[in-house]
Structure formats: structure tokens, C-alpha cells
Amino acid sequence: PLPVSRSHSQCPVPLSRRDNVSSGSIRPTWAPFNSVLASEEKLLFSLRLMNEDWSSERDFSSFRLGDVLNLQAEVGAHSHVPLRLFVDSCVATLGPGAGSEPHYAIIDFNGCLVDGRSDATSSAFVTPRPRQDVLRFQIDAFRFAGDARSLIYITCHLKVTPAEQSPDALNKACSFSKARNIWAPVEGTRDICSCCELGNCGSAA
């Protein structure tokens, strides 16, 4: 079987939900990062900010607090082997790189969209997928508390598995439903999301 493949995608995007929603517009700088992973084949990973109907990339004029940001992760491969894409983690920081401080986890624990667990958010994965090699998610705009900077970097760890492989605790896309008070997967059985609440989903071998 095709081994799990991994890549990091990073793009700066302005986020703020912890200040007054009526405050001024945010001026973003967006520079999508694509990477090519050489293993048994070449995989091109991308992370893009999309418009409201997901038909094209959004222009980057400005954002306001409370806006919903549409993010689309995708992988391209010159292969006959169907792939399923997952977003393993996403971290928001004030500087480039996932290790920059301060940081805020948007997606963690191998595909748990933990930002959606916060009271003030509606962040979630979009279901169903348009294709197995595409995964969409929405996050509410926010800013780090006590920091006036409007430019925030989002670094995401993307990976793929064979599409025929069933999602599991290490390869999943789970959102928290406040209405039902449960974690629910984009696909697969609900038990694969149970570790999201525990905050520990194990680790890849």
C-alpha cells in the first residue's frame, strides 16, 4: 500500500475574534506555500483561502472580525492510486513557522478541529468532500488577545493515505457539533473522534 505522505503548508492570514467585531478592517498578506514530496511519486500539497462559494481563491483586500474564512487543502498526484487528504494539524502564530510563540492550535490531535470547541466559534470541516484529495474547513476570524498585529500565520501539516484505507484515530477529519455536543467525522465511524475530547489520539508509527 502507498505509505502515508506528509507535507507542511503555510500561509499568513489575518485572524481576530477576541476583539470588538465592529473594529476596522484587516489588511492581509497571503502567500500560499506549496511543497513537493518525493517518495514513490511526486505529491503537490496546497492550502488556499477560497471565496464564499468555494469557486475560486478569495481576493485579499480586507477581512473583518467575525468573518468566516474558507480554507481548502488539496493534493495533486500523477498517479492512478486514489488518495484521501487529511489536515493533521494547523497552528496560528504571529511569526512564520509552527514553533513560533505565541501560538494557537486550530487543528490538533491528528485531525481534530479543536477551534470549533471554543464557545465563540462555528469552525468546522465542510462535509461532504468535493473529492477525496480535497478537504475544506471554515474558521471564524480572530486575533491574538492583547496584540494589535493583524497578520497571523497559519501553518498546516497535511498528509494523505490511500483512499481505500478506512479513516482511523490517526487519519481523520473531526469537527465538534455544539448542537449535539459530540465530535463527528467527515467520513468514518464516530468512535475515531472520541480521542479529540481526551486531547490524545496517539502518534503515527
mmCIF file of C-alpha atoms in Angstrom:
data_model
loop_
_atom_site.group_PDB
_atom_site.id
_atom_site.type_symbol
_atom_site.label_atom_id
_atom_site.label_comp_id
_atom_site.label_asym_id
_atom_site.label_seq_id
_atom_site.Cartn_x
_atom_site.Cartn_y
_atom_site.Cartn_z
ATOM 1 C CA PRO A 1 0.000 0.000 0.000
ATOM 2 C CA LEU A 2 1.032 3.604 -0.520
ATOM 3 C CA PRO A 3 2.740 4.914 2.642
ATOM 4 C CA VAL A 4 1.297 7.877 4.474
ATOM 5 C CA SER A 5 2.794 11.014 2.964
ATOM 6 C CA ARG A 6 3.176 14.288 4.790
ATOM 7 C CA SER A 7 3.823 17.912 3.999
ATOM 8 C CA HIS A 8 3.572 21.312 5.618
ATOM 9 C CA SER A 9 1.734 24.225 4.057
ATOM 10 C CA GLN A 10 1.990 27.695 5.461
ATOM 11 C CA CYS A 11 0.247 30.926 4.655
ATOM 12 C CA PRO A 12 -0.127 34.191 6.530
ATOM 13 C CA VAL A 13 -3.708 35.291 7.101
ATOM 14 C CA PRO A 14 -5.176 37.895 9.440
ATOM 15 C CA LEU A 15 -7.420 36.484 12.141
ATOM 16 C CA SER A 16 -9.210 38.083 15.037
ATOM 17 C CA ARG A 17 -12.212 37.128 17.113
ATOM 18 C CA ARG A 18 -11.070 38.271 20.515
ATOM 19 C CA ASP A 19 -11.668 41.968 19.900
ATOM 20 C CA ASN A 20 -14.715 44.052 19.043
ATOM 21 C CA VAL A 21 -16.289 42.845 15.811
ATOM 22 C CA SER A 22 -17.081 46.437 14.858
ATOM 23 C CA SER A 23 -13.420 47.402 14.720
ATOM 24 C CA GLY A 24 -11.689 48.317 11.459
ATOM 25 C CA SER A 25 -10.884 46.092 8.539
ATOM 26 C CA ILE A 26 -7.818 43.865 8.479
ATOM 27 C CA ARG A 27 -5.273 44.090 5.670
ATOM 28 C CA PRO A 28 -3.907 40.657 4.868
ATOM 29 C CA THR A 29 -0.833 39.391 3.140
ATOM 30 C CA TRP A 30 -1.319 35.922 1.696
ATOM 31 C CA ALA A 31 1.461 33.840 0.219
ATOM 32 C CA PRO A 32 0.374 30.208 -0.213
ATOM 33 C CA PHE A 33 3.154 27.693 0.231
ATOM 34 C CA ASN A 34 3.279 24.587 -1.935
ATOM 35 C CA SER A 35 5.680 21.721 -1.451
ATOM 36 C CA VAL A 36 6.608 18.680 -3.466
ATOM 37 C CA LEU A 37 7.285 15.441 -1.634
ATOM 38 C CA ALA A 38 9.436 12.909 -3.444
ATOM 39 C CA SER A 39 8.838 9.301 -2.409
ATOM 40 C CA GLU A 40 7.255 6.749 -4.696
ATOM 41 C CA GLU A 41 5.733 9.662 -6.594
ATOM 42 C CA LYS A 42 5.566 13.421 -6.512
ATOM 43 C CA LEU A 43 2.744 14.974 -4.489
ATOM 44 C CA LEU A 44 1.861 18.636 -4.658
ATOM 45 C CA PHE A 45 0.176 19.921 -1.497
ATOM 46 C CA SER A 46 -1.573 23.277 -1.336
ATOM 47 C CA LEU A 47 -3.574 25.350 1.133
ATOM 48 C CA ARG A 48 -5.740 28.135 -0.294
ATOM 49 C CA LEU A 49 -8.118 30.762 1.000
ATOM 50 C CA MET A 50 -11.362 30.491 -1.004
ATOM 51 C CA ASN A 51 -14.312 32.753 -1.725
ATOM 52 C CA GLU A 52 -17.807 32.217 -0.270
ATOM 53 C CA ASP A 53 -18.945 29.593 -2.785
ATOM 54 C CA TRP A 54 -15.553 27.848 -2.992
ATOM 55 C CA SER A 55 -15.366 28.502 -6.755
ATOM 56 C CA SER A 56 -12.054 30.387 -6.713
ATOM 57 C CA GLU A 57 -9.434 31.877 -4.429
ATOM 58 C CA ARG A 58 -10.577 34.893 -2.437
ATOM 59 C CA ASP A 59 -9.072 38.278 -3.121
ATOM 60 C CA PHE A 60 -7.130 39.685 -0.246
ATOM 61 C CA SER A 61 -8.484 43.205 0.122
ATOM 62 C CA SER A 62 -9.515 43.003 3.769
ATOM 63 C CA PHE A 63 -11.167 40.921 6.459
ATOM 64 C CA ARG A 64 -13.273 41.923 9.429
ATOM 65 C CA LEU A 65 -13.532 40.341 12.819
ATOM 66 C CA GLY A 66 -16.241 37.732 12.718
ATOM 67 C CA ASP A 67 -15.691 36.860 9.047
ATOM 68 C CA VAL A 68 -15.731 33.160 8.201
ATOM 69 C CA LEU A 69 -12.586 32.075 6.363
ATOM 70 C CA ASN A 70 -12.867 29.225 3.851
ATOM 71 C CA LEU A 71 -9.672 27.170 3.683
ATOM 72 C CA GLN A 72 -9.130 24.421 1.136
ATOM 73 C CA ALA A 73 -6.357 21.837 1.394
ATOM 74 C CA GLU A 74 -5.605 19.802 -1.700
ATOM 75 C CA VAL A 75 -3.090 17.323 -3.048
ATOM 76 C CA GLY A 76 -2.230 16.642 -6.662
ATOM 77 C CA ALA A 77 -0.535 13.456 -7.793
ATOM 78 C CA HIS A 78 0.334 11.936 -11.155
ATOM 79 C CA SER A 79 -0.853 8.528 -10.113
ATOM 80 C CA HIS A 80 -3.675 6.103 -10.712
ATOM 81 C CA VAL A 81 -3.786 5.419 -6.956
ATOM 82 C CA PRO A 82 -6.677 7.401 -5.391
ATOM 83 C CA LEU A 83 -5.622 9.387 -2.328
ATOM 84 C CA ARG A 84 -7.522 10.782 0.653
ATOM 85 C CA LEU A 85 -6.172 14.024 2.107
ATOM 86 C CA PHE A 86 -6.162 14.902 5.812
ATOM 87 C CA VAL A 87 -5.137 18.017 7.735
ATOM 88 C CA ASP A 88 -3.215 16.622 10.683
ATOM 89 C CA SER A 89 -2.720 19.957 12.439
ATOM 90 C CA CYS A 90 -2.926 23.716 11.928
ATOM 91 C CA VAL A 91 -1.324 26.301 14.174
ATOM 92 C CA ALA A 92 -1.804 30.076 14.134
ATOM 93 C CA THR A 93 1.237 32.156 15.095
ATOM 94 C CA LEU A 94 2.393 35.765 14.891
ATOM 95 C CA GLY A 95 5.567 34.766 13.060
ATOM 96 C CA PRO A 96 6.416 32.224 10.348
ATOM 97 C CA GLY A 97 6.818 28.619 11.438
ATOM 98 C CA ALA A 98 4.700 26.365 13.632
ATOM 99 C CA GLY A 99 7.195 26.714 16.500
ATOM 100 C CA SER A 100 6.790 30.485 16.792
ATOM 101 C CA GLU A 101 5.354 31.861 20.035
ATOM 102 C CA PRO A 102 2.660 32.668 20.913
ATOM 103 C CA HIS A 103 0.707 30.001 19.067
ATOM 104 C CA TYR A 104 -2.893 28.835 18.906
ATOM 105 C CA ALA A 105 -3.964 25.364 17.766
ATOM 106 C CA ILE A 106 -6.762 25.361 15.179
ATOM 107 C CA ILE A 107 -6.497 21.669 14.279
ATOM 108 C CA ASP A 108 -4.698 19.215 16.563
ATOM 109 C CA PHE A 109 -4.524 15.556 17.599
ATOM 110 C CA ASN A 110 -4.341 14.117 14.076
ATOM 111 C CA GLY A 111 -7.325 15.907 12.581
ATOM 112 C CA CYS A 112 -9.461 17.297 15.429
ATOM 113 C CA LEU A 113 -10.670 20.819 14.613
ATOM 114 C CA VAL A 114 -10.234 21.979 18.205
ATOM 115 C CA ASP A 115 -11.016 25.628 17.398
ATOM 116 C CA GLY A 116 -14.648 24.576 16.967
ATOM 117 C CA ARG A 117 -14.742 23.536 20.632
ATOM 118 C CA SER A 118 -14.469 27.180 21.736
ATOM 119 C CA ASP A 119 -17.730 28.834 22.743
ATOM 120 C CA ALA A 120 -17.499 31.778 20.334
ATOM 121 C CA THR A 121 -16.779 29.847 17.127
ATOM 122 C CA SER A 122 -18.538 27.884 14.420
ATOM 123 C CA SER A 123 -15.324 26.459 12.964
ATOM 124 C CA ALA A 124 -15.758 23.058 11.298
ATOM 125 C CA PHE A 125 -14.751 20.801 8.439
ATOM 126 C CA VAL A 126 -17.069 21.018 5.421
ATOM 127 C CA THR A 127 -18.902 17.818 4.578
ATOM 128 C CA PRO A 128 -19.152 16.093 2.212
ATOM 129 C CA ARG A 129 -15.823 16.499 0.497
ATOM 130 C CA PRO A 130 -15.875 17.588 -3.148
ATOM 131 C CA ARG A 131 -13.217 14.910 -3.800
ATOM 132 C CA GLN A 132 -11.165 12.561 -1.650
ATOM 133 C CA ASP A 133 -7.987 14.543 -2.384
ATOM 134 C CA VAL A 134 -9.588 17.809 -1.180
ATOM 135 C CA LEU A 135 -10.544 18.797 2.364
ATOM 136 C CA ARG A 136 -12.297 22.056 3.228
ATOM 137 C CA PHE A 137 -12.729 23.728 6.588
ATOM 138 C CA GLN A 138 -14.051 27.015 7.909
ATOM 139 C CA ILE A 139 -12.716 29.075 10.795
ATOM 140 C CA ASP A 140 -14.009 32.271 12.359
ATOM 141 C CA ALA A 141 -11.630 35.220 12.076
ATOM 142 C CA PHE A 142 -9.746 36.070 15.265
ATOM 143 C CA ARG A 143 -6.774 37.959 16.653
ATOM 144 C CA PHE A 144 -4.434 37.101 19.496
ATOM 145 C CA ALA A 145 -5.686 38.763 22.678
ATOM 146 C CA GLY A 146 -3.696 41.828 23.678
ATOM 147 C CA ASP A 147 -1.787 42.038 20.383
ATOM 148 C CA ALA A 148 -2.580 44.708 17.802
ATOM 149 C CA ARG A 149 -0.908 42.948 14.874
ATOM 150 C CA SER A 150 -3.347 41.892 12.154
ATOM 151 C CA LEU A 151 -1.044 39.493 10.282
ATOM 152 C CA ILE A 152 -1.218 35.921 11.553
ATOM 153 C CA TYR A 153 0.470 32.883 10.033
ATOM 154 C CA ILE A 154 -1.325 29.561 9.729
ATOM 155 C CA THR A 155 0.927 26.531 9.346
ATOM 156 C CA CYS A 156 -0.809 23.255 8.500
ATOM 157 C CA HIS A 157 0.520 19.706 8.418
ATOM 158 C CA LEU A 158 -1.094 17.839 5.511
ATOM 159 C CA LYS A 159 -0.943 14.128 4.787
ATOM 160 C CA VAL A 160 -2.528 11.507 2.552
ATOM 161 C CA THR A 161 -3.498 7.871 2.790
ATOM 162 C CA PRO A 162 -4.813 5.514 0.108
ATOM 163 C CA ALA A 163 -8.469 6.416 -0.457
ATOM 164 C CA GLU A 164 -9.455 2.794 0.115
ATOM 165 C CA GLN A 165 -7.999 2.879 3.642
ATOM 166 C CA SER A 166 -10.662 3.485 6.275
ATOM 167 C CA PRO A 167 -10.194 6.616 8.410
ATOM 168 C CA ASP A 168 -8.949 5.927 11.930
ATOM 169 C CA ALA A 169 -7.800 7.815 15.028
ATOM 170 C CA LEU A 170 -4.566 8.881 13.299
ATOM 171 C CA ASN A 171 -6.121 9.730 9.930
ATOM 172 C CA LYS A 172 -9.377 11.622 10.324
ATOM 173 C CA ALA A 173 -11.211 14.940 9.997
ATOM 174 C CA CYS A 174 -13.386 15.602 13.068
ATOM 175 C CA SER A 175 -15.498 18.646 13.959
ATOM 176 C CA PHE A 176 -17.277 19.429 17.215
ATOM 177 C CA SER A 177 -21.041 19.868 16.981
ATOM 178 C CA LYS A 178 -22.245 22.198 19.732
ATOM 179 C CA ALA A 179 -25.894 21.420 18.919
ATOM 180 C CA ARG A 180 -25.368 17.703 19.571
ATOM 181 C CA ASN A 181 -22.387 18.073 21.954
ATOM 182 C CA ILE A 182 -20.398 15.449 20.059
ATOM 183 C CA TRP A 183 -17.374 15.104 17.795
ATOM 184 C CA ALA A 184 -18.324 13.942 14.293
ATOM 185 C CA PRO A 185 -16.079 12.790 11.401
ATOM 186 C CA VAL A 186 -16.283 13.900 7.775
ATOM 187 C CA GLU A 187 -16.209 10.186 6.993
ATOM 188 C CA GLY A 188 -15.714 7.029 9.032
ATOM 189 C CA THR A 189 -17.251 5.885 12.286
ATOM 190 C CA ARG A 190 -17.839 8.309 15.153
ATOM 191 C CA ASP A 191 -15.544 6.402 17.516
ATOM 192 C CA ILE A 192 -12.460 7.624 15.621
ATOM 193 C CA CYS A 193 -13.209 11.113 17.002
ATOM 194 C CA SER A 194 -13.529 10.086 20.658
ATOM 195 C CA CYS A 195 -9.869 10.859 21.319
ATOM 196 C CA CYS A 196 -10.439 14.515 20.344
ATOM 197 C CA GLU A 197 -12.140 15.157 23.670
ATOM 198 C CA LEU A 198 -9.332 13.388 25.512
ATOM 199 C CA GLY A 199 -6.727 15.505 23.725
ATOM 200 C CA ASN A 200 -4.598 12.476 22.902
ATOM 201 C CA CYS A 201 -5.006 10.445 19.723
ATOM 202 C CA GLY A 202 -1.720 8.568 19.861
ATOM 203 C CA SER A 203 1.037 9.039 17.324
ATOM 204 C CA ALA A 204 1.991 7.692 13.946
ATOM 205 C CA ALA A 205 4.494 4.884 13.833
#
